[in-house]
Coordinates of C-alpha atoms and ligand atoms in Angstrom, one line a residue:
M1 CA -38.6 3.2 14.4
T2 CA -37.3 2.0 17.6
F3 CA -33.8 2.8 18.8
K4 CA -33.2 -0.9 19.2
H5 CA -33.8 -1.4 15.5
L6 CA -31.5 1.4 14.7
S7 CA -28.9 -0.2 17.0
E8 CA -29.2 -3.4 15.0
Y9 CA -28.3 -1.3 11.9
F10 CA -25.3 0.2 13.8
S11 CA -24.2 -3.4 14.5
K12 CA -24.4 -4.3 10.8
L13 CA -22.5 -1.2 9.8
E14 CA -19.8 -1.9 12.3
K15 CA -19.2 -5.3 10.8
T16 CA -18.3 -4.1 7.3
S17 CA -15.6 -1.8 6.0
L18 CA -16.9 -2.1 2.4
R19 CA -18.3 1.2 1.2
N20 CA -20.8 -0.2 -1.2
Q21 CA -22.2 -2.5 1.5
M22 CA -22.4 0.4 3.9
T23 CA -24.2 2.4 1.3
E24 CA -26.8 -0.3 0.8
I25 CA -27.3 -0.8 4.6
L26 CA -27.8 2.9 5.1
A27 CA -30.2 3.2 2.1
S28 CA -32.3 0.5 3.6
L29 CA -32.3 2.3 7.0
F30 CA -33.3 5.5 5.3
H31 CA -36.0 3.7 3.5
E32 CA -37.5 2.4 6.7
A33 CA -37.3 5.8 8.5
E34 CA -40.3 8.0 8.8
R35 CA -40.3 11.6 7.5
G36 CA -40.0 13.0 10.9
E37 CA -37.2 10.7 11.9
I38 CA -34.7 10.8 9.0
G39 CA -33.1 14.2 9.8
K40 CA -32.4 13.2 13.4
L41 CA -31.2 9.8 12.2
C42 CA -28.6 11.5 10.0
Y43 CA -27.1 13.2 13.0
L44 CA -27.3 10.0 15.2
L45 CA -25.4 8.1 12.5
Q46 CA -22.5 10.6 13.1
G47 CA -22.8 10.0 16.8
R48 CA -24.3 13.5 17.2
V49 CA -27.5 15.4 17.8
A50 CA -26.7 18.4 15.6
P51 CA -24.6 19.1 12.4
L52 CA -20.9 18.8 12.6
F53 CA -20.3 22.5 12.3
T54 CA -22.2 23.3 15.4
A55 CA -20.5 23.4 18.8
V56 CA -23.1 21.0 20.3
E57 CA -21.1 18.3 22.0
F58 CA -22.0 15.8 24.8
G59 CA -19.1 16.9 27.0
M60 CA -19.1 13.6 29.0
A61 CA -16.0 11.8 30.1
D62 CA -15.6 8.2 31.2
K63 CA -16.1 9.1 34.9
M64 CA -19.4 10.8 34.3
V65 CA -20.7 8.0 32.1
I66 CA -19.7 5.4 34.7
R67 CA -21.8 7.3 37.3
A68 CA -24.7 7.3 34.9
I69 CA -24.4 3.6 34.4
V70 CA -24.3 3.0 38.2
Q71 CA -27.4 5.1 38.6
G72 CA -29.3 3.6 35.7
L73 CA -28.4 0.0 36.2
F74 CA -28.3 -0.1 40.0
V75 CA -24.9 -1.7 39.9
D76 CA -21.9 -1.1 42.0
G77 CA -19.3 1.4 40.7
G78 CA -16.4 -1.1 41.3
K79 CA -18.2 -3.6 39.2
V80 CA -18.7 -1.1 36.3
V81 CA -15.0 -0.2 36.4
S82 CA -13.8 -3.8 36.4
V83 CA -16.0 -4.8 33.5
F84 CA -14.9 -1.6 31.7
K85 CA -11.2 -2.7 32.3
S86 CA -11.7 -6.1 30.9
E87 CA -13.8 -4.9 27.9
G88 CA -11.7 -1.8 27.2
D89 CA -14.8 0.0 26.0
L90 CA -17.6 1.4 28.1
G91 CA -20.2 0.7 25.4
N92 CA -19.4 -3.0 25.5
A93 CA -19.2 -2.9 29.3
V94 CA -22.8 -1.5 29.7
Q95 CA -24.1 -4.0 27.2
K96 CA -22.5 -6.8 29.2
L97 CA -23.8 -5.5 32.5
K98 CA -27.3 -5.2 31.1
L99 CA -27.2 -8.8 29.8
S100 CA -25.9 -10.1 33.1
E101 CA -28.2 -11.3 35.8
S102 CA -27.7 -8.4 38.1
G103 CA -28.2 -5.9 35.3
K104 CA -31.3 -7.6 33.9
R105 CA -34.3 -5.6 35.0
K106 CA -37.8 -5.2 33.9
E107 CA -37.5 -1.6 32.9
D108 CA -36.4 -2.1 29.3
K109 CA -38.8 -0.3 27.1
E110 CA -39.2 0.0 23.3
L111 CA -37.7 3.5 23.0
G112 CA -38.3 5.3 19.7
I113 CA -35.4 7.1 18.0
V114 CA -37.0 10.5 18.4
E115 CA -37.6 9.9 22.1
V116 CA -33.9 8.9 22.6
Y117 CA -32.7 11.7 20.3
D118 CA -34.7 14.3 22.4
V119 CA -33.0 13.1 25.7
L120 CA -29.6 13.0 24.0
Y121 CA -30.2 16.5 22.8
Q122 CA -31.0 17.7 26.3
I123 CA -27.8 16.0 27.5
A124 CA -25.7 17.8 24.9
T125 CA -27.2 21.2 25.4
S126 CA -27.2 21.3 29.2
N127 CA -24.6 23.7 30.4
G128 CA -23.8 26.0 33.3
T129 CA -24.0 25.2 37.0
G130 CA -25.5 21.8 37.8
S131 CA -25.2 20.6 34.3
Q132 CA -22.9 17.7 35.1
E133 CA -25.5 16.3 37.5
K134 CA -28.2 16.9 35.0
K135 CA -26.4 15.1 32.2
I136 CA -25.7 12.1 34.5
N137 CA -29.3 11.9 35.6
L138 CA -30.7 12.1 32.0
L139 CA -28.2 9.5 30.8
G140 CA -28.8 7.3 33.8
D141 CA -32.6 7.3 33.1
L142 CA -32.1 6.6 29.4
L143 CA -29.8 3.6 30.2
K144 CA -32.3 2.3 32.8
Y145 CA -35.0 1.9 30.1
S146 CA -32.9 0.9 27.1
D147 CA -32.2 -2.6 26.0
P148 CA -28.6 -3.8 26.1
L149 CA -27.7 -3.2 22.5
S150 CA -29.2 0.3 22.5
A151 CA -27.3 1.1 25.8
K152 CA -24.0 0.1 24.1
Y153 CA -24.5 2.7 21.3
I154 CA -26.0 5.4 23.5
V155 CA -22.9 5.2 25.8
R156 CA -20.5 5.3 22.8
M157 CA -22.3 8.4 21.5
T158 CA -22.2 10.3 24.7
L159 CA -18.5 9.6 24.9
A160 CA -18.1 10.8 21.2
K161 CA -16.8 7.3 20.4
L162 CA -19.4 6.1 17.9
R163 CA -17.2 5.6 14.9
L164 CA -19.0 3.7 12.2
G165 CA -16.3 4.4 9.6
F166 CA -18.1 6.3 6.9
S167 CA -18.0 9.8 5.7
D168 CA -20.8 12.3 4.9
M169 CA -20.3 11.3 1.2
T170 CA -21.4 7.7 2.0
I171 CA -24.5 9.1 3.5
L172 CA -25.2 11.1 0.3
D173 CA -24.6 8.0 -1.7
A174 CA -27.1 6.1 0.5
L175 CA -29.7 8.9 0.0
S176 CA -29.3 8.5 -3.7
W177 CA -29.6 4.7 -3.3
M178 CA -32.8 5.1 -1.3
L179 CA -34.4 6.9 -4.3
T180 CA -32.9 5.0 -7.2
S181 CA -31.1 1.9 -6.0
S182 CA -28.0 3.5 -7.6
K183 CA -25.5 6.4 -6.9
S184 CA -26.8 8.3 -9.9
L185 CA -28.2 11.2 -7.9
R186 CA -25.0 11.6 -5.8
A187 CA -23.6 14.6 -7.8
E188 CA -26.9 16.5 -7.5
I189 CA -27.3 15.8 -3.8
E190 CA -23.7 16.8 -3.2
K191 CA -24.2 20.1 -5.0
A192 CA -27.0 20.9 -2.5
Y193 CA -24.9 19.6 0.4
N194 CA -22.1 22.0 -0.6
V195 CA -24.5 24.9 -0.1
R196 CA -26.0 23.5 3.1
P197 CA -23.7 20.8 4.5
D198 CA -26.3 19.8 7.1
L199 CA -27.1 16.1 6.7
G200 CA -30.2 16.4 8.7
Y201 CA -31.6 19.1 6.4
I202 CA -30.5 17.2 3.2
G203 CA -32.0 13.9 4.5
S204 CA -35.4 15.2 5.5
T205 CA -35.7 17.4 2.4
I206 CA -35.2 14.3 0.2
K207 CA -37.5 12.2 2.2
T208 CA -40.3 14.8 2.1
K209 CA -39.9 16.4 -1.3
G210 CA -37.7 14.0 -3.3
I211 CA -34.7 15.1 -5.3
K212 CA -36.7 18.1 -6.6
G213 CA -36.5 19.6 -3.1
L214 CA -32.8 20.1 -3.6
S215 CA -32.8 21.7 -7.0
H216 CA -32.2 25.3 -5.7
V217 CA -31.0 25.2 -2.2
I218 CA -30.7 28.6 -0.6
P219 CA -27.9 29.2 1.9
M220 CA -28.8 29.8 5.5
V221 CA -27.1 32.3 7.8
G222 CA -25.4 30.1 10.5
T223 CA -24.9 27.1 8.2
P224 CA -21.4 27.3 6.6
I225 CA -21.2 27.0 2.9
M226 CA -18.5 24.7 1.5
M227 CA -15.9 27.1 0.1
A228 CA -15.2 27.6 -3.6
R229 CA -11.7 27.0 -4.7
A230 CA -9.4 28.1 -7.5
E231 CA -7.7 26.4 -10.3
R232 CA -4.0 27.2 -11.0
M233 CA -2.5 28.9 -14.1
T234 CA 0.9 30.2 -14.8
T235 CA 0.7 33.1 -17.2
G236 CA -1.5 36.1 -18.0
I237 CA -1.9 34.9 -21.6
D238 CA -3.2 31.5 -20.5
I239 CA -5.7 33.1 -18.1
I240 CA -7.2 35.5 -20.6
E241 CA -7.3 32.7 -23.2
K242 CA -9.2 30.5 -20.7
V243 CA -11.8 33.0 -19.3
G244 CA -11.5 36.1 -21.4
K245 CA -12.0 39.5 -19.8
C246 CA -11.8 39.0 -16.1
A247 CA -11.6 40.7 -12.7
V248 CA -8.1 40.6 -11.1
E249 CA -7.8 40.8 -7.3
P250 CA -4.8 40.7 -5.1
K251 CA -4.2 37.3 -3.5
Y252 CA -3.7 38.2 0.2
D253 CA -1.7 35.7 2.2
G254 CA -3.7 35.3 5.4
F255 CA -6.5 33.0 6.2
R256 CA -9.9 32.7 4.8
L257 CA -13.0 33.5 6.8
Q258 CA -16.7 33.1 5.9
V259 CA -18.7 35.6 7.8
H260 CA -22.3 34.9 8.9
F261 CA -24.1 37.9 10.3
D262 CA -27.8 37.9 11.3
G263 CA -27.9 41.6 12.1
K264 CA -26.9 41.0 15.7
N265 CA -24.6 37.9 16.0
V266 CA -21.5 37.2 14.0
S267 CA -20.1 33.7 13.3
L268 CA -16.7 33.3 11.7
I269 CA -16.1 30.1 9.8
S270 CA -12.7 28.8 8.8
R271 CA -11.6 27.1 5.6
N272 CA -12.5 23.6 7.1
L273 CA -15.8 24.9 8.4
E274 CA -14.8 25.3 12.1
N275 CA -16.4 28.0 14.1
V276 CA -13.6 30.3 15.0
T277 CA -15.6 33.4 16.1
A278 CA -14.0 33.5 19.6
M279 CA -10.5 33.8 18.1
Y280 CA -11.1 37.1 16.3
P281 CA -13.0 39.6 18.4
D282 CA -11.6 42.5 16.3
I283 CA -13.2 41.1 13.2
V284 CA -16.5 40.5 15.0
E285 CA -16.6 44.1 16.1
G286 CA -15.6 45.3 12.6
V287 CA -18.5 43.3 11.1
K288 CA -21.0 44.8 13.6
K289 CA -19.8 48.3 12.8
Q290 CA -19.3 48.1 9.1
I291 CA -21.8 45.7 7.6
K292 CA -25.1 47.2 6.4
A293 CA -27.3 44.2 6.1
K294 CA -29.8 42.5 8.3
K295 CA -28.6 39.1 7.3
T296 CA -25.6 38.2 5.2
I297 CA -23.0 35.7 4.3
F298 CA -19.7 37.0 2.8
E299 CA -16.1 35.9 2.5
G300 CA -12.8 37.5 2.8
E301 CA -9.1 36.9 3.7
A302 CA -8.0 38.1 7.1
I303 CA -4.4 39.4 7.3
G304 CA -2.3 40.8 10.1
I305 CA -1.1 44.4 9.9
N306 CA 2.1 45.9 11.3
V307 CA 0.7 48.5 13.7
E308 CA 3.6 50.8 13.2
T309 CA 4.1 50.7 9.4
G310 CA 0.6 49.6 8.4
E311 CA 2.1 47.0 6.1
Y312 CA 0.7 43.5 5.6
L313 CA 2.4 40.9 7.8
P314 CA 3.8 37.6 6.4
F315 CA 1.6 34.6 6.9
Q316 CA 3.8 33.2 9.7
E317 CA 3.0 36.3 11.8
T318 CA -0.7 36.5 10.9
V319 CA -1.1 32.9 11.9
Q320 CA -0.2 33.7 15.5
R321 CA -3.7 35.1 15.8
K322 CA -5.0 31.5 15.6
R323 CA -5.0 30.7 19.3
K324 CA -7.3 29.8 22.2
Y325 CA -5.6 31.9 24.9
D326 CA -4.4 35.5 25.3
I327 CA -6.7 36.4 22.5
E328 CA -7.2 40.1 23.4
A329 CA -3.5 40.8 24.0
K330 CA -2.5 39.2 20.6
A331 CA -5.3 41.1 18.9
K332 CA -3.7 44.4 20.0
E333 CA -0.3 43.3 19.0
I334 CA -1.4 42.0 15.6
P335 CA -4.7 43.6 14.5
L336 CA -6.4 41.9 11.6
K337 CA -7.9 43.5 8.5
L338 CA -10.5 41.5 6.5
F339 CA -10.4 41.9 2.7
A340 CA -13.9 40.9 1.7
F341 CA -14.0 39.3 -1.8
D342 CA -17.4 37.7 -2.2
C343 CA -21.0 38.0 -1.2
L344 CA -23.1 34.8 -1.0
F345 CA -26.3 35.9 0.7
A346 CA -27.8 39.2 1.6
D347 CA -31.1 40.3 3.1
G348 CA -33.1 37.2 2.1
E349 CA -31.6 36.8 -1.3
E350 CA -29.1 34.3 -2.4
Y351 CA -26.2 35.6 -4.3
L352 CA -24.0 32.5 -4.9
Y353 CA -25.8 31.5 -8.1
K354 CA -25.5 35.0 -9.5
P355 CA -22.6 36.1 -11.7
Y356 CA -19.4 37.6 -10.1
L357 CA -20.1 41.1 -11.1
M358 CA -23.5 41.2 -9.4
R359 CA -22.0 39.6 -6.2
R360 CA -19.2 42.1 -6.2
K361 CA -21.6 45.0 -6.6
K362 CA -23.7 43.8 -3.6
L363 CA -20.5 43.3 -1.6
E364 CA -19.5 46.9 -2.2
Q365 CA -22.9 48.0 -1.0
L366 CA -22.6 45.9 2.1
V367 CA -19.4 47.2 3.5
E368 CA -19.3 50.7 5.0
K369 CA -16.1 52.6 5.3
G370 CA -14.1 51.7 8.5
D371 CA -10.8 50.4 9.6
T372 CA -11.3 46.6 9.8
I373 CA -13.2 45.5 6.7
Y374 CA -12.2 46.5 3.2
V375 CA -13.5 45.3 -0.1
A376 CA -10.7 43.6 -1.9
H377 CA -9.2 45.7 -4.7
K378 CA -10.2 44.7 -8.2
E379 CA -9.5 45.7 -11.8
I380 CA -11.2 44.4 -14.9
V381 CA -8.6 43.3 -17.4
A382 CA -8.8 42.1 -20.9
D383 CA -5.1 42.4 -21.9
P384 CA -2.7 39.7 -20.7
K385 CA 0.1 42.3 -20.5
R386 CA -1.9 44.3 -18.0
L387 CA -2.6 41.2 -16.0
E388 CA 1.1 40.5 -15.8
E389 CA 1.8 44.0 -14.6
I390 CA -0.8 43.7 -11.8
F391 CA 0.7 40.3 -10.9
Q392 CA 4.3 41.8 -10.8
D393 CA 3.1 44.7 -8.8
A394 CA 1.3 42.4 -6.3
V395 CA 4.5 40.3 -5.9
T396 CA 6.6 43.4 -5.4
R397 CA 4.3 44.5 -2.6
G398 CA 4.8 41.2 -0.8
L399 CA 1.5 39.6 -1.8
E400 CA 1.3 36.0 -3.0
G401 CA 0.1 36.9 -6.5
V402 CA -3.4 37.5 -7.9
M403 CA -6.8 35.8 -8.3
A404 CA -8.5 36.1 -11.6
K405 CA -12.2 35.8 -11.5
K406 CA -14.5 35.0 -14.4
L407 CA -17.0 37.9 -14.8
D408 CA -20.1 35.7 -15.3
G409 CA -18.9 32.9 -13.1
T410 CA -21.1 31.8 -10.2
Y411 CA -19.8 30.9 -6.7
R412 CA -19.3 27.1 -7.1
A413 CA -19.7 25.9 -3.5
G414 CA -17.2 23.2 -2.6
A415 CA -15.9 23.0 -6.2
R416 CA -12.5 23.9 -7.7
D417 CA -12.9 25.3 -11.1
F418 CA -11.8 28.0 -13.6
N419 CA -14.4 30.6 -12.3
W420 CA -11.5 31.5 -10.0
I421 CA -7.9 31.2 -11.1
K422 CA -4.9 31.6 -8.8
Y423 CA -1.7 32.9 -10.3
K424 CA 1.0 32.7 -7.6
R425 CA 4.6 33.9 -7.5
S426 CA 5.8 30.4 -6.7
Y427 CA 4.8 29.5 -10.2
A428 CA 7.9 31.1 -11.5
G429 CA 9.9 28.2 -10.0
K430 CA 9.9 24.7 -11.4
L431 CA 7.2 23.3 -9.3
S432 CA 4.1 25.4 -9.7
D433 CA 2.8 25.4 -6.2
T434 CA 3.1 23.9 -2.8
I435 CA 1.3 20.6 -2.0
D436 CA -1.0 20.0 0.9
A437 CA -0.3 16.5 2.0
V438 CA -1.5 14.2 4.8
V439 CA 0.9 12.7 7.3
M440 CA 0.3 8.9 7.1
G441 CA 3.0 7.5 9.4
Y442 CA 6.6 7.8 10.4
D443 CA 9.8 5.9 11.2
L444 CA 11.3 6.1 14.6
G445 CA 14.0 8.7 14.7
Q446 CA 17.8 8.3 14.6
G447 CA 20.5 10.7 15.6
K448 CA 19.4 14.2 16.6
R449 CA 15.8 13.5 15.8
S450 CA 15.6 10.5 18.1
S451 CA 14.9 13.0 20.9
F452 CA 11.6 13.8 19.1
G453 CA 10.8 10.1 18.6
I454 CA 10.2 10.8 14.9
G455 CA 12.5 10.3 12.0
D456 CA 11.2 10.5 8.5
F457 CA 7.5 10.8 8.0
L458 CA 5.4 9.6 5.1
I459 CA 3.1 11.9 3.3
G460 CA 0.4 11.4 0.8
I461 CA -2.3 13.0 -1.3
Y462 CA -6.0 12.1 -1.6
D463 CA -7.6 10.2 -4.4
K464 CA -11.1 11.6 -4.5
K465 CA -12.5 8.8 -6.7
K466 CA -11.2 5.9 -4.6
E467 CA -11.4 7.9 -1.3
N468 CA -7.9 6.7 -0.4
Y469 CA -4.5 8.1 0.3
L470 CA -1.5 7.7 -2.0
T471 CA 2.1 8.4 -1.1
V472 CA 4.3 11.0 -2.6
A473 CA 7.3 11.4 -0.3
K474 CA 9.1 10.6 3.0
I475 CA 10.4 13.7 4.6
G476 CA 13.1 14.1 7.2
T477 CA 14.3 17.7 6.9
G478 CA 13.1 21.3 7.0
L479 CA 11.4 21.2 10.3
T480 CA 12.3 23.4 13.3
D481 CA 12.7 21.7 16.7
I482 CA 9.3 23.2 17.6
E483 CA 7.7 21.7 14.5
W484 CA 9.2 18.2 15.3
Q485 CA 7.8 18.5 18.7
E486 CA 4.4 19.5 17.4
L487 CA 4.4 16.6 15.1
Q488 CA 5.4 14.3 17.8
V489 CA 2.7 15.5 20.3
R490 CA -0.1 15.5 17.7
S491 CA 0.9 12.1 16.4
Q492 CA 0.5 10.5 19.8
K493 CA -3.3 10.6 19.6
L494 CA -3.5 9.5 16.0
R495 CA -1.4 6.2 16.1
T496 CA -3.1 3.1 14.8
K497 CA -2.1 -0.5 15.4
V498 CA -2.2 -1.4 11.7
K499 CA -2.0 0.6 8.4
P500 CA -5.4 2.2 7.8
E501 CA -7.4 0.4 5.1
N502 CA -7.6 3.4 2.9
Y503 CA -3.8 3.9 2.6
D504 CA -2.2 2.6 -0.6
V505 CA 1.5 2.2 0.3
D506 CA 4.3 0.4 -1.4
K507 CA 6.2 -2.1 0.8
A508 CA 9.4 0.1 0.3
M509 CA 7.6 3.0 2.0
S510 CA 6.3 1.1 5.0
C511 CA 6.4 2.9 8.3
D512 CA 7.3 2.0 11.9
V513 CA 4.2 3.8 13.2
W514 CA 1.0 4.4 11.3
M515 CA -1.3 7.3 11.9
K516 CA -4.9 8.1 11.1
P517 CA -5.2 10.7 8.4
E518 CA -5.7 14.0 10.2
I519 CA -2.6 16.2 10.1
V520 CA -2.3 18.3 6.9
V521 CA 1.1 19.8 6.0
E522 CA 2.0 22.2 3.3
I523 CA 5.0 20.9 1.4
R524 CA 7.3 22.7 -0.9
A525 CA 9.4 20.7 -3.2
D526 CA 11.8 21.3 -6.1
E527 CA 10.0 19.2 -8.6
I528 CA 7.5 16.4 -9.1
T529 CA 9.4 13.4 -10.4
R530 CA 8.3 9.8 -11.1
S531 CA 9.1 6.9 -8.9
P532 CA 8.0 3.3 -8.8
V533 CA 7.8 3.3 -5.0
H534 CA 5.2 6.0 -4.6
T535 CA 1.6 5.1 -5.3
A536 CA 0.1 8.5 -6.4
G537 CA -0.8 8.1 -10.0
R538 CA 1.0 4.7 -10.2
V539 CA -0.4 2.1 -12.5
M540 CA 0.1 -1.6 -11.9
G541 CA -0.5 -4.4 -14.3
P542 CA 0.2 -8.1 -14.7
S543 CA 3.8 -8.9 -15.4
K544 CA 4.8 -10.8 -18.6
S545 CA 4.7 -14.1 -16.8
G546 CA 1.3 -13.1 -15.5
S547 CA 2.0 -14.4 -12.0
A548 CA 2.3 -11.0 -10.3
L549 CA 1.5 -7.3 -10.6
E550 CA 4.3 -5.0 -11.7
V551 CA 4.7 -1.2 -12.1
K552 CA 3.4 -0.2 -15.5
V553 CA 3.5 3.6 -14.9
A554 CA 5.6 5.0 -12.0
G555 CA 3.9 7.2 -9.4
F556 CA 4.4 10.9 -8.7
A557 CA 7.1 11.7 -6.1
L558 CA 8.4 15.0 -4.7
R559 CA 12.0 15.9 -5.1
F560 CA 13.6 17.6 -2.0
P561 CA 10.3 18.0 -0.1
R562 CA 10.3 20.2 2.9
L563 CA 7.7 21.4 5.4
E564 CA 6.4 24.9 4.8
R565 CA 3.7 24.9 7.5
F566 CA 1.0 22.9 9.2
R567 CA -2.4 23.5 7.6
G568 CA -4.7 23.3 10.6
D569 CA -7.4 24.9 8.5
K570 CA -7.6 21.9 6.1
K571 CA -9.2 18.6 6.5
P572 CA -7.4 15.5 5.1
E573 CA -9.9 15.3 2.3
D574 CA -8.9 18.9 1.3
A575 CA -5.3 17.8 0.7
T576 CA -4.1 18.1 -2.8
N577 CA -5.9 15.4 -4.8
L578 CA -4.6 13.2 -7.5
S579 CA -6.0 15.1 -10.4
E580 CA -4.6 18.3 -9.1
L581 CA -1.2 16.7 -8.8
E582 CA -1.4 15.5 -12.4
T583 CA -2.2 19.1 -13.5
M584 CA 0.7 20.4 -11.5
Y585 CA 2.9 17.9 -13.1
D586 CA 1.7 18.9 -16.6
L587 CA 2.2 22.6 -15.7
Q588 CA 5.7 21.9 -14.6
I589 CA 6.5 20.1 -17.9
G590 CA 5.0 23.2 -19.7
N591 CA 7.3 25.5 -17.7
K592 CA 10.3 23.5 -18.6
Ligands
ATP601 P1 -7.4 26.1 -2.0 O1 -8.2 27.0 -1.2 O2 -7.4 26.4 -3.4 O3 -7.5 24.6 -1.7 P2 -5.2 27.0 -0.4 O4 -6.1 27.1 0.7 O5 -3.9 26.2 -0.3 O6 -5.9 26.4 -1.7 P3 -4.3 28.9 -2.2 O7 -4.0 27.8 -3.1 O8 -3.1 29.7 -1.8 O9 -4.9 28.4 -0.9 O10 -5.4 29.9 -2.8 C1 -6.7 30.0 -2.5 C2 -6.9 30.9 -1.3 O11 -6.5 32.2 -1.5 C3 -8.4 31.1 -0.9 O12 -8.8 30.0 -0.2 C4 -8.3 32.3 0.0 O13 -8.0 31.9 1.3 C5 -7.1 33.1 -0.5 N1 -7.3 34.4 -1.1 C6 -6.6 35.5 -1.0 N2 -7.0 36.5 -1.7 C7 -8.2 36.1 -2.3 C8 -9.1 36.7 -3.2 N3 -9.0 38.0 -3.6 N4 -10.1 36.0 -3.6 C9 -10.3 34.7 -3.3 N5 -9.4 34.0 -2.5 C10 -8.4 34.7 -2.0

């Protein structure tokens, strides 16, 4: 396939915001692609040359790209800058220049997508001395030979600005559509994607082997596995009734790490699949010293320790280790311990499809005694009374509560289910847990808060089915001055001119400023109540007169919401979702 043809697809995709239409356009593109092309195509569609979880980035700013355009199109720098100014986008500018008389040259070639991909890959992976010049030369050459439309998209990609407006999930739908003209295989494909969230791998496996190729995907060291999550319950009796005899582990209140170790190199992956290896040199050393496997993937919770007393530190202190600067000094001040709780892969064998007890046995074999990595404590329990005792003991020791794990439960990558159950101390209160919400917009501040430029901010949860955000509260209290500032600084980059299309907001909750969904905040509230002005769980129906829609079932709203912390380790789609909120509401009613 030529890159020009792919660019025509980019154009079509850009023109629609309807998911179903995008799915069909993508499916037809995948249909046309050759076996050797589809993997690369999947990355190009994300404006990349490698999976999202890798650190391969183009690293090119406007200035560098302008130099490449000057070089490739033989045009004057001033001219490029003035067209850029009038177009407001360098992609449009290069296309316009190529179409203009001075930019029209005979060099345009029919470049194939693999050919373009290979050059883009070289651009993204050049580093070290002289790499800036190399990137400019490579891009310049590419622009010289590409047609105007291709040039537009190549430039946007190198600037990391190719935003076609669909998620990985739409690509999975489209792969299903390619095979069946329906989304019927989406769940099966997603299951494989959760074990290897590398669209290139998923796309080329389907193209070459069909859906059968994805029936038993083995994890790969270096490719993060989407993390399994836990359901909530509020008493020992309920837990034993649900899963029977189970393993009870302490619930450490730190942050989760997925460790990938190939015998030499260690990668540490955060909850939202970011590579955070550089932040935690003490854990990297610990893994190298204490792990007895050539290749392994395991998970644990990292928690800070008070060097004088040896006690666990509260989350607020542990989280100070999440930083880009002064890493070594902070590591001395707040050393981390990693409590390993699961083994997903070891020495060529997958473990995630094996039952908990087997995974746990392997984990115990993996970890040698040392002072950084410990295997999480566990006790097998059949008696609810004993479960309550362990829970109380954990809370007394300052832990968050316990995790109960089903003995024959597998590791359900990317899924939240009852194979793991969290039983937290906050369940004793009215509202069973905190909520992770997305900041959707804000009103301009009044009074003291006007100095931060932000007054109340609107938060919402995620509806997985509709892939949109639904509101639950506006918050104006509970933030420290530093948190207000952080919110203000971060919101600058996320402002949008109009309300994003996937926001469902009642008029009464409209905001002065809208923001892209990116910031996730953990919110504590007294209670979940029902309110007609919030859209989470709200049901609308025709009014009696039939002329307009009216509220048939009020939405969920938070009573006295306050910010607990920013959740930099969560993506907006990881926010509490509608069905979880419904469950929390039911649990709360049960508690009452
Ligand atoms: P979730 O991960 O369920 O979306 P969350 O990140 O808000 O939610 P919690 O609801 O507090 O976290 O509980 C799950 C988290 O508990 C895990 O992601 C992990 O970081 C942590 N955890 C602590 N101890 C354990 C343990 N023994 N086993 C599994 N997870 C544990």
